[in-house]
Short mmCIF file of C-alpha atoms in Angstrom, two decimals:
data_model
loop_
_atom_site.label_atom_id
_atom_site.label_comp_id
_atom_site.label_asym_id
_atom_site.label_seq_id
_atom_site.Cartn_x
_atom_site.Cartn_y
_atom_site.Cartn_z
CA UNK A 445 -14.98 -14.99 37.29
CA UNK A 446 -16.91 -18.35 36.64
CA UNK A 447 -18.11 -19.50 33.97
CA UNK A 448 -21.77 -19.60 35.69
CA UNK A 449 -21.25 -16.24 36.31
CA UNK A 450 -20.90 -15.39 32.20
CA UNK A 451 -22.83 -17.58 30.51
CA UNK A 452 -25.84 -14.87 32.69
CA UNK A 453 -24.41 -11.65 31.19
CA UNK A 454 -25.18 -10.59 27.72
CA UNK A 455 -23.43 -8.29 26.16
CA UNK A 456 -24.56 -4.21 25.85
CA UNK A 457 -24.39 -2.32 22.39
CA UNK A 458 -24.40 0.39 25.01
CA UNK A 459 -21.21 -1.03 26.06
CA UNK A 460 -19.48 -0.95 23.11
CA UNK A 461 -21.22 1.89 22.01
CA UNK A 462 -19.66 3.79 24.60
CA UNK A 463 -15.91 2.31 23.72
CA UNK A 464 -16.38 3.29 20.16
CA UNK A 465 -17.72 7.16 21.06
CA UNK A 466 -14.11 6.84 21.95
CA UNK A 467 -12.27 4.59 20.60
CA UNK A 468 -13.34 4.77 16.63
CA UNK A 469 -10.92 4.84 13.56
CA UNK A 470 -10.91 7.84 11.65
CA UNK A 471 -10.84 5.94 7.98
CA UNK A 472 -11.23 8.07 4.53
CA UNK A 473 -14.43 6.42 3.48
CA UNK A 474 -16.17 6.49 7.30
CA UNK A 475 -18.32 9.69 7.77
CA UNK A 476 -17.05 12.08 10.92
CA UNK A 477 -20.06 11.98 13.71
CA UNK A 478 -22.30 14.41 12.72
CA UNK A 479 -21.99 13.66 9.01
CA UNK A 480 -24.44 11.90 7.12
CA UNK A 481 -22.69 8.64 4.95
CA UNK A 482 -22.36 8.76 1.55
CA UNK A 483 -23.86 4.93 0.24
CA UNK A 484 -21.39 5.73 -2.99
CA UNK A 485 -18.79 5.54 -0.31
CA UNK A 486 -19.90 3.23 1.94
CA UNK A 487 -20.76 0.79 -1.17
CA UNK A 488 -17.03 1.24 -2.88
CA UNK A 489 -15.39 0.70 0.27
CA UNK A 490 -17.14 -1.86 1.63
CA UNK A 491 -17.04 -3.51 -1.95
CA UNK A 492 -12.80 -3.48 -1.80
CA UNK A 493 -12.44 -4.47 1.84
CA UNK A 494 -13.63 -7.24 0.82
CA UNK A 495 -10.32 -9.73 1.21
CA UNK A 496 -8.11 -7.03 1.31
CA UNK A 497 -6.44 -4.88 4.54
CA UNK A 498 -7.59 -1.88 5.21
CA UNK A 499 -3.68 -0.71 4.02
CA UNK A 500 -4.11 -2.00 0.77
CA UNK A 501 -6.96 -0.32 -0.35
CA UNK A 502 -6.79 2.98 1.08
CA UNK A 503 -4.13 4.32 -2.07
CA UNK A 504 -7.01 2.89 -3.95
CA UNK A 505 -9.78 4.19 -3.12
CA UNK A 506 -8.50 7.16 -3.37
CA UNK A 507 -7.71 7.33 -6.64
CA UNK A 508 -10.66 5.25 -7.58
CA UNK A 509 -12.87 8.36 -6.07
CA UNK A 510 -10.79 11.08 -8.02
CA UNK A 511 -11.38 9.25 -11.72
CA UNK A 512 -15.08 8.13 -10.55
CA UNK A 513 -16.21 10.41 -7.73
CA UNK A 514 -19.75 9.04 -7.82
CA UNK A 515 -21.93 6.61 -9.23
CA UNK A 516 -22.83 7.84 -11.92
CA UNK A 517 -19.25 8.16 -13.36
CA UNK A 518 -18.24 5.02 -12.43
CA UNK A 519 -21.57 3.80 -14.76
CA UNK A 520 -20.26 5.61 -17.45
CA UNK A 521 -17.04 4.06 -17.56
CA UNK A 522 -15.70 1.75 -20.25
CA UNK A 523 -14.34 -1.26 -18.59
CA UNK A 524 -11.38 -1.46 -19.61
CA UNK A 525 -10.67 1.69 -17.29
CA UNK A 526 -12.39 0.02 -14.43
CA UNK A 527 -10.50 -2.81 -14.29
CA UNK A 528 -7.10 -0.88 -15.27
CA UNK A 529 -8.11 1.55 -11.93
CA UNK A 530 -8.50 -2.24 -9.70
CA UNK A 531 -5.73 -3.69 -11.10
CA UNK A 532 -3.48 -4.86 -8.29
CA UNK A 533 -6.33 -5.22 -6.09
CA UNK A 534 -6.81 -8.90 -6.79
CA UNK A 535 -9.78 -10.91 -6.75
CA UNK A 536 -11.09 -9.59 -10.10
CA UNK A 537 -14.56 -10.18 -10.67
CA UNK A 538 -15.57 -7.68 -7.74
CA UNK A 539 -14.17 -5.17 -10.46
CA UNK A 540 -16.10 -6.51 -13.18
CA UNK A 541 -19.49 -6.52 -10.52
CA UNK A 542 -18.82 -3.27 -9.64
CA UNK A 543 -18.84 -2.02 -12.77
CA UNK A 544 -22.89 -3.72 -13.01
CA UNK A 545 -23.83 -2.58 -10.05
CA UNK A 546 -22.51 1.06 -10.71
CA UNK A 547 -24.32 0.90 -14.25
CA UNK A 548 -27.70 -0.56 -12.22
CA UNK A 549 -27.63 1.69 -9.95
CA UNK A 550 -27.25 4.74 -11.91
CA UNK A 551 -30.45 3.24 -14.36
CA UNK A 552 -32.19 3.69 -11.23
CA UNK A 553 -31.67 6.61 -10.04
CA UNK A 554 -30.33 5.82 -6.23
CA UNK A 555 -29.26 3.35 -4.09
CA UNK A 556 -32.20 1.04 -2.87
CA UNK A 557 -32.77 1.83 0.82
CA UNK A 558 -33.77 -1.89 2.48
CA UNK A 559 -31.56 -4.85 3.17
CA UNK A 560 -33.84 -7.31 0.53
CA UNK A 561 -32.83 -4.30 -2.22
CA UNK A 562 -29.20 -4.00 -2.16
CA UNK A 563 -29.16 -8.23 -2.22
CA UNK A 564 -31.06 -8.39 -6.06
CA UNK A 565 -27.66 -5.36 -6.79
CA UNK A 566 -25.20 -7.29 -8.92
CA UNK A 567 -22.07 -8.54 -6.75
CA UNK A 568 -23.94 -7.79 -3.31
CA UNK A 569 -23.89 -10.73 -1.06
CA UNK A 570 -25.57 -10.34 2.15
CA UNK A 571 -22.34 -9.03 4.41
CA UNK A 572 -21.80 -5.93 1.82
CA UNK A 573 -25.74 -6.01 2.09
CA UNK A 574 -26.34 -5.62 5.50
CA UNK A 575 -23.38 -3.08 6.22
CA UNK A 576 -25.04 -0.96 3.13
CA UNK A 577 -28.42 -0.83 5.17
CA UNK A 578 -26.88 0.03 8.31
CA UNK A 579 -24.32 2.11 7.93
CA UNK A 580 -25.61 4.32 5.26
CA UNK A 581 -29.16 4.06 5.21
CA UNK A 582 -29.39 3.34 9.37
CA UNK A 583 -31.38 0.12 9.02
CA UNK A 584 -31.52 -2.22 11.89
CA UNK A 585 -29.42 -5.13 9.90
CA UNK A 586 -26.28 -7.18 10.98
CA UNK A 587 -23.09 -6.60 8.73
CA UNK A 588 -20.94 -10.06 9.65
CA UNK A 589 -17.15 -10.19 8.34
CA UNK A 590 -14.24 -11.90 9.00
CA UNK A 591 -13.85 -9.90 12.45
CA UNK A 592 -17.43 -9.74 13.65
CA UNK A 593 -17.42 -13.67 13.18
CA UNK A 594 -13.90 -13.44 15.48
CA UNK A 595 -15.90 -11.56 17.92
CA UNK A 596 -19.12 -13.11 18.14
CA UNK A 597 -18.03 -16.75 17.96
CA UNK A 598 -15.81 -15.31 20.98
CA UNK A 599 -18.93 -13.89 22.95
CA UNK A 600 -21.11 -17.54 22.48
CA UNK A 601 -17.97 -19.48 22.91
CA UNK A 602 -19.58 -21.60 19.64
CA UNK A 603 -17.76 -24.55 19.46
CA UNK A 604 -19.42 -25.30 15.44
CA UNK A 605 -16.87 -24.58 13.11
CA UNK A 606 -16.76 -22.07 10.29
CA UNK A 607 -18.54 -22.00 7.02
CA UNK A 608 -20.74 -23.76 9.35
CA UNK A 609 -21.43 -21.73 11.38
CA UNK A 610 -22.21 -18.87 9.79
CA UNK A 611 -26.25 -19.43 9.91
CA UNK A 612 -25.52 -18.91 14.29
CA UNK A 613 -23.34 -16.08 13.92
CA UNK A 614 -25.72 -13.83 12.03
CA UNK A 615 -28.35 -15.00 14.14
CA UNK A 616 -26.91 -13.92 17.24
CA UNK A 617 -25.20 -10.99 15.57
CA UNK A 618 -28.96 -9.78 14.72
CA UNK A 619 -30.18 -10.01 17.76
CA UNK A 620 -27.57 -7.98 19.27
CA UNK A 621 -27.79 -5.01 16.74
CA UNK A 622 -30.07 -1.84 18.37
CA UNK A 623 -32.75 0.32 16.28
CA UNK A 624 -31.07 3.23 17.16
CA UNK A 625 -27.24 3.39 16.19
CA UNK A 626 -26.61 0.77 13.87
CA UNK A 627 -24.56 1.76 11.46
CA UNK A 628 -22.43 3.32 14.63
CA UNK A 629 -22.67 -0.53 16.18
CA UNK A 630 -21.89 -1.92 13.11
CA UNK A 631 -18.71 -0.02 12.57
CA UNK A 632 -17.84 -0.75 16.79
CA UNK A 633 -17.69 -4.87 16.08
CA UNK A 634 -15.32 -4.44 12.94
CA UNK A 635 -12.76 -1.93 14.96
CA UNK A 636 -13.44 -4.35 17.86
CA UNK A 637 -12.33 -7.17 16.15
CA UNK A 638 -9.50 -5.00 14.41
CA UNK A 639 -7.65 -3.20 17.17
CA UNK A 640 -8.52 -5.59 20.35
CA UNK A 641 -10.10 -9.02 19.87
CA UNK A 642 -7.36 -9.62 17.66
CA UNK A 643 -6.39 -13.42 15.97
CA UNK A 644 -3.74 -13.75 18.44
CA UNK A 645 -3.08 -12.31 22.05
CA UNK A 646 -6.42 -10.33 22.23
CA UNK A 647 -6.63 -6.96 24.78
CA UNK A 648 -9.46 -8.42 26.67
CA UNK A 649 -8.94 -6.26 29.74
CA UNK A 650 -9.76 -3.90 27.44
CA UNK A 651 -12.77 -5.04 26.16
CA UNK A 652 -16.18 -3.36 27.06
CA UNK A 653 -17.69 -7.16 26.33
CA UNK A 654 -15.00 -8.84 28.67
CA UNK A 655 -17.40 -9.48 31.18
CA UNK A 656 -19.86 -11.11 29.07
CA UNK A 657 -17.44 -13.30 26.80
CA UNK A 658 -17.57 -17.20 28.10
CA UNK A 659 -14.52 -17.98 25.97
CA UNK A 660 -13.02 -15.34 28.26
CA UNK A 661 -14.07 -16.48 30.47
CA UNK A 662 -12.84 -20.36 30.38
CA UNK A 663 -9.33 -19.50 28.87
CA UNK A 664 -10.05 -20.54 25.64
CA UNK A 665 -10.29 -17.25 23.27
CA UNK A 666 -7.13 -17.64 21.21
CA UNK A 667 -8.58 -20.50 20.14
CA UNK A 668 -12.17 -18.75 18.42
CA UNK A 669 -13.40 -19.26 15.53
CA UNK A 670 -13.27 -23.19 15.22
CA UNK A 671 -12.07 -23.52 11.54
CA UNK A 672 -11.79 -26.71 9.41
CA UNK A 673 -8.11 -27.17 8.18
CA UNK A 674 -7.46 -25.65 4.71
CA UNK A 675 -6.59 -28.37 2.02
CA UNK A 676 -3.41 -26.60 0.74
CA UNK A 677 -4.08 -26.06 -3.13
CA UNK A 678 -1.85 -28.63 -5.98
CA UNK A 679 0.32 -26.35 -7.43
CA UNK A 680 -0.03 -24.76 -10.80
CA UNK A 681 3.49 -24.03 -13.19
CA UNK A 682 3.42 -22.87 -16.47
CA UNK A 683 4.86 -20.29 -18.93
CA UNK A 684 4.79 -16.54 -19.38
CA UNK A 685 5.84 -15.09 -23.12
CA UNK A 686 7.31 -11.35 -22.77
CA UNK A 687 7.60 -10.28 -26.61
CA UNK A 688 9.66 -6.59 -26.13
CA UNK A 689 9.59 -4.46 -29.31
CA UNK A 690 12.95 -2.66 -30.50
CA UNK A 691 12.16 1.08 -30.56
CA UNK A 692 9.92 1.97 -28.05
CA UNK A 693 10.24 -1.67 -26.11
CA UNK A 694 6.35 -2.76 -26.36
CA UNK A 695 5.09 -5.36 -25.17
CA UNK A 696 2.64 -7.61 -26.92
CA UNK A 697 -0.29 -8.13 -25.06
CA UNK A 698 -3.99 -9.97 -24.49
CA UNK A 699 -7.22 -10.15 -22.97
CA UNK A 700 -8.18 -12.71 -20.48
CA UNK A 701 -12.27 -14.22 -21.19
CA UNK A 702 -14.75 -11.87 -19.12
CA UNK A 703 -15.18 -15.31 -17.47
CA UNK A 704 -13.29 -17.31 -14.74
CA UNK A 705 -9.20 -15.63 -13.18
CA UNK A 706 -8.16 -13.07 -13.80
CA UNK A 707 -11.43 -12.53 -16.49
CA UNK A 708 -10.74 -8.91 -18.10
CA UNK A 709 -7.72 -8.30 -17.31
CA UNK A 710 -4.63 -8.05 -19.71
CA UNK A 711 -1.59 -10.65 -19.75
CA UNK A 712 1.25 -11.33 -21.93
CA UNK A 713 0.67 -13.98 -23.43
CA UNK A 714 0.79 -17.38 -21.82
CA UNK A 715 0.15 -21.23 -21.31
CA UNK A 716 -1.89 -23.46 -20.11
CA UNK A 717 -1.74 -23.16 -16.31
CA UNK A 718 -1.11 -27.30 -14.75
CA UNK A 719 0.11 -29.54 -12.05
CA UNK A 720 2.28 -31.20 -14.43
CA UNK A 721 3.62 -28.71 -17.51
CA UNK A 722 6.39 -29.30 -18.87
CA UNK A 723 8.93 -26.64 -19.33
CA UNK A 724 11.00 -28.27 -21.89
CA UNK A 725 8.48 -28.17 -24.70
CA UNK A 726 7.39 -24.50 -23.78
CA UNK A 727 8.23 -23.28 -26.95
CA UNK A 728 5.18 -24.99 -28.47
CA UNK A 729 3.26 -22.60 -26.48
CA UNK A 730 4.77 -19.38 -27.64
CA UNK A 731 1.92 -16.91 -29.48
CA UNK A 732 4.93 -16.12 -32.72
CA UNK A 733 8.17 -16.88 -34.34
CA UNK A 734 11.04 -14.85 -32.34
CA UNK A 735 14.56 -16.04 -30.70
CA UNK A 736 12.71 -16.48 -27.65
CA UNK A 737 15.02 -16.34 -24.53
CA UNK A 738 14.58 -18.42 -21.02
CA UNK A 739 15.81 -16.81 -17.93
CA UNK A 740 16.61 -17.34 -14.79
CA UNK A 741 14.38 -18.15 -12.05
CA UNK A 742 10.47 -18.61 -11.69
CA UNK A 743 7.59 -15.49 -11.65
CA UNK A 744 6.19 -16.78 -8.00
CA UNK A 745 2.51 -15.69 -7.17
CA UNK A 746 -0.44 -17.19 -4.72
CA UNK A 747 -4.56 -17.40 -5.93
CA UNK A 748 -6.25 -18.56 -3.39
CA UNK A 749 -6.99 -22.27 -4.26
CA UNK A 750 -3.63 -22.86 -6.18
CA UNK A 751 0.69 -21.71 -5.93
CA UNK A 752 1.04 -20.91 -9.65
CA UNK A 753 5.74 -20.42 -10.94
CA UNK A 754 5.93 -19.47 -14.43
CA UNK A 755 9.11 -19.44 -16.25
CA UNK A 756 9.58 -16.23 -18.24
CA UNK A 757 10.36 -16.04 -21.91
CA UNK A 758 11.21 -12.82 -24.27
CA UNK A 759 12.60 -12.45 -27.17
CA UNK A 760 12.72 -8.95 -29.27
CA UNK A 761 10.98 -8.73 -32.33
CA UNK A 762 10.96 -6.21 -35.23
CA UNK A 763 10.03 -2.88 -35.00
CA UNK A 764 7.09 -3.76 -38.19
CA UNK A 765 6.09 -6.65 -36.73
CA UNK A 766 2.18 -7.03 -36.86
CA UNK A 767 0.74 -8.10 -33.42
CA UNK A 768 -0.99 -11.90 -33.78
CA UNK A 769 -4.58 -11.79 -33.90
CA UNK A 770 -6.75 -10.92 -30.69
CA UNK A 771 -3.13 -9.29 -28.57
CA UNK A 772 -1.66 -5.83 -29.29
CA UNK A 773 1.67 -3.87 -28.49
CA UNK A 774 1.66 -1.32 -25.72
CA UNK A 775 4.27 1.20 -25.32
CA UNK A 776 6.40 0.45 -21.70
CA UNK A 777 5.43 4.19 -20.97
CA UNK A 778 2.05 3.15 -20.98
CA UNK A 779 1.57 -0.05 -19.41
CA UNK A 780 0.28 1.22 -16.28
CA UNK A 781 -2.92 2.20 -18.31
CA UNK A 782 -3.39 -1.56 -18.64
CA UNK A 783 -5.44 -3.87 -15.93
CA UNK A 784 -2.82 -6.05 -15.25
CA UNK A 785 -3.65 -8.31 -12.40
CA UNK A 786 -0.27 -8.32 -9.77
CA UNK A 787 1.30 -11.41 -11.02
CA UNK A 788 1.91 -10.27 -14.49
CA UNK A 789 3.36 -6.96 -13.24
CA UNK A 790 5.70 -9.63 -11.62
CA UNK A 791 6.55 -10.91 -15.48
CA UNK A 792 7.67 -7.71 -16.95
CA UNK A 793 9.37 -6.55 -14.25
CA UNK A 794 10.68 -9.92 -14.68
CA UNK A 795 11.56 -9.56 -18.20
CA UNK A 796 12.67 -6.13 -18.11
CA UNK A 797 15.46 -6.76 -14.88
CA UNK A 798 15.81 -10.68 -14.29
CA UNK A 799 16.60 -12.68 -11.31
CA UNK A 800 17.88 -15.47 -10.59
CA UNK A 801 16.19 -17.76 -7.18
CA UNK A 802 18.31 -16.88 -4.52
CA UNK A 803 19.90 -19.73 -3.55
CA UNK A 804 19.26 -22.38 -1.21
CA UNK A 805 21.14 -23.35 1.99
CA UNK A 806 22.66 -26.72 1.82
CA UNK A 807 20.68 -28.85 4.25
CA UNK A 808 22.28 -30.74 7.04
CA UNK A 809 25.75 -30.35 8.92
CA UNK A 810 27.66 -26.93 7.87
CA UNK A 811 31.32 -28.14 5.77
CA UNK A 812 33.88 -27.23 8.24
CA UNK A 813 35.86 -24.19 7.74
CA UNK A 814 39.25 -24.90 5.21
CA UNK A 815 41.02 -22.86 6.55
CA UNK A 816 44.13 -20.30 5.40
CA UNK A 817 44.96 -20.57 2.03
CA UNK A 818 47.53 -22.22 0.63
CA UNK A 819 50.56 -20.47 -0.70
CA UNK A 820 49.71 -21.48 -4.01
CA UNK A 821 46.29 -20.00 -4.71
CA UNK A 822 44.97 -19.15 -7.65
CA UNK A 823 42.19 -16.65 -7.57
CA UNK A 824 41.05 -15.90 -10.73
CA UNK A 825 40.38 -19.15 -13.52
CA UNK A 826 40.70 -16.11 -16.17
CA UNK A 827 43.69 -14.92 -14.80
CA UNK A 828 46.19 -17.93 -14.34
CA UNK A 829 47.50 -18.77 -10.44
CA UNK A 830 48.84 -15.83 -8.58
CA UNK A 831 51.67 -16.77 -6.17
CA UNK A 832 51.47 -15.76 -2.26
CA UNK A 833 55.11 -15.65 -1.85
CA UNK A 834 56.17 -16.88 1.81
CA UNK A 835 57.82 -14.30 3.97
CA UNK A 836 61.71 -14.35 4.22
CA UNK A 837 63.54 -15.00 6.74
CA UNK A 838 65.27 -11.98 8.39
CA UNK A 839 68.56 -11.90 7.68
CA UNK A 840 71.86 -11.69 10.78
CA UNK A 841 73.15 -8.35 11.50
CA UNK A 842 77.19 -8.80 10.76
CA UNK A 843 79.20 -7.25 14.22
CA UNK A 844 78.95 -3.69 14.06
CA UNK A 845 82.76 -2.89 13.53
CA UNK A 846 85.06 -0.14 16.16
CA UNK A 847 87.90 1.74 15.63
CA UNK A 848 90.11 -0.85 16.71
CA UNK A 849 88.66 -2.78 14.07
CA UNK A 850 90.52 -2.30 10.10
CA UNK A 851 87.68 -4.72 8.65
CA UNK A 852 85.63 -2.08 6.80
CA UNK A 853 81.26 -2.38 6.44
CA UNK A 854 82.27 -5.56 3.33
CA UNK A 855 84.84 -7.28 5.76
CA UNK A 856 83.25 -10.66 6.29
CA UNK A 857 83.03 -11.30 10.68
CA UNK A 858 85.71 -13.63 11.97
CA UNK A 859 84.10 -17.64 11.85
CA UNK A 860 82.45 -18.43 15.30
CA UNK A 861 84.12 -20.40 17.65
CA UNK A 862 83.67 -24.46 17.10
CA UNK A 863 81.24 -25.98 19.73
CA UNK A 864 83.06 -28.42 22.11
CA UNK A 865 81.76 -31.61 21.76
CA UNK A 866 80.34 -32.53 25.52
CA UNK A 867 81.73 -35.37 26.72
CA UNK A 868 78.62 -38.33 27.72
CA UNK A 869 78.61 -38.91 30.79
CA UNK A 870 79.39 -42.07 33.11
CA UNK A 871 81.95 -43.93 35.03
CA UNK A 872 85.73 -42.52 35.02
CA UNK A 873 87.65 -45.42 33.46
#
């Protein structure tokens, strides 16, 4: 279709909803057709799904609901329990805001049912408020996540890079939201972006909005959305100190400050994380005097803004030793109950089962095959050389004795007749 024809078409919500009714995904937090959505489940899922995949969220969502079945139970829970249930999902400020939001909702008696009321809750931004308002309360509001951004920038061929394009994307999405079934529409656009309008190789032939899609008509759909090139963060390094108590293998832990990266989470004591951290002086940062052993390899973890490398030191301490001020020993069997983020779980796992870094392949041309080993080969320097003798030549067999021969088997064979020397060729004298 020519671009001029595509430009006069406009995406219709009815086309998308017809597709959604046939192909909607069944998700644990999504109400089935005919069911009323639960605002608590909608809110919880939307917070968990921020910057996290559906596959990663599903088990956490089920475990969270089992532990905190409603907003009142979540509000009454200690912060440590909430952080422990969240451990592994990352972006831990979401868990702190989740707990604060639950307390606010419990105090009010229910979730507010308007966009403005939802925006006033702790940790609820424009996207989450729009999603809850549309899905849980049927408000005609737009919910714009990464999937929706991709769909809309392709539909209208928006050349402005993200994040500068986001106000225009929100305006265009809001204009598409129908007055009826706004919740289904919000989920339909998300499903479209997740299943058909994917970042690479979108299935345009199956898309209900293929005809009005401007990027599709131009053949540039895979180039949207436009994004500014990310500047990689400066790597940081540090040391982690895992003190293991003899007897119960309890691990020394502390709680990080409530604000900042990994706020209110548990960790083995670590040094500062700096680009120029000197591991050779790491023992100056150790939390207590002990015989610290540096383990081979490092623990690597990538945060949003920078990659991190931690060198792990391990020490065994006596059963009667007291933890330093502000720290605690947690038995190994109870570590699952601690709010340990993913990077600290890696550190502890490395401390109990250290693994050296895999050898890197040498650069340049591969060396030639040295060929077969020599006859004198050393296979183990501790055992000394082992000899691999050369095979003996097959001995000549003696002539078989006959009845006419009076010699036995031990009789040496008669000497071979002497060869006649060949005369040199030449002229006769």
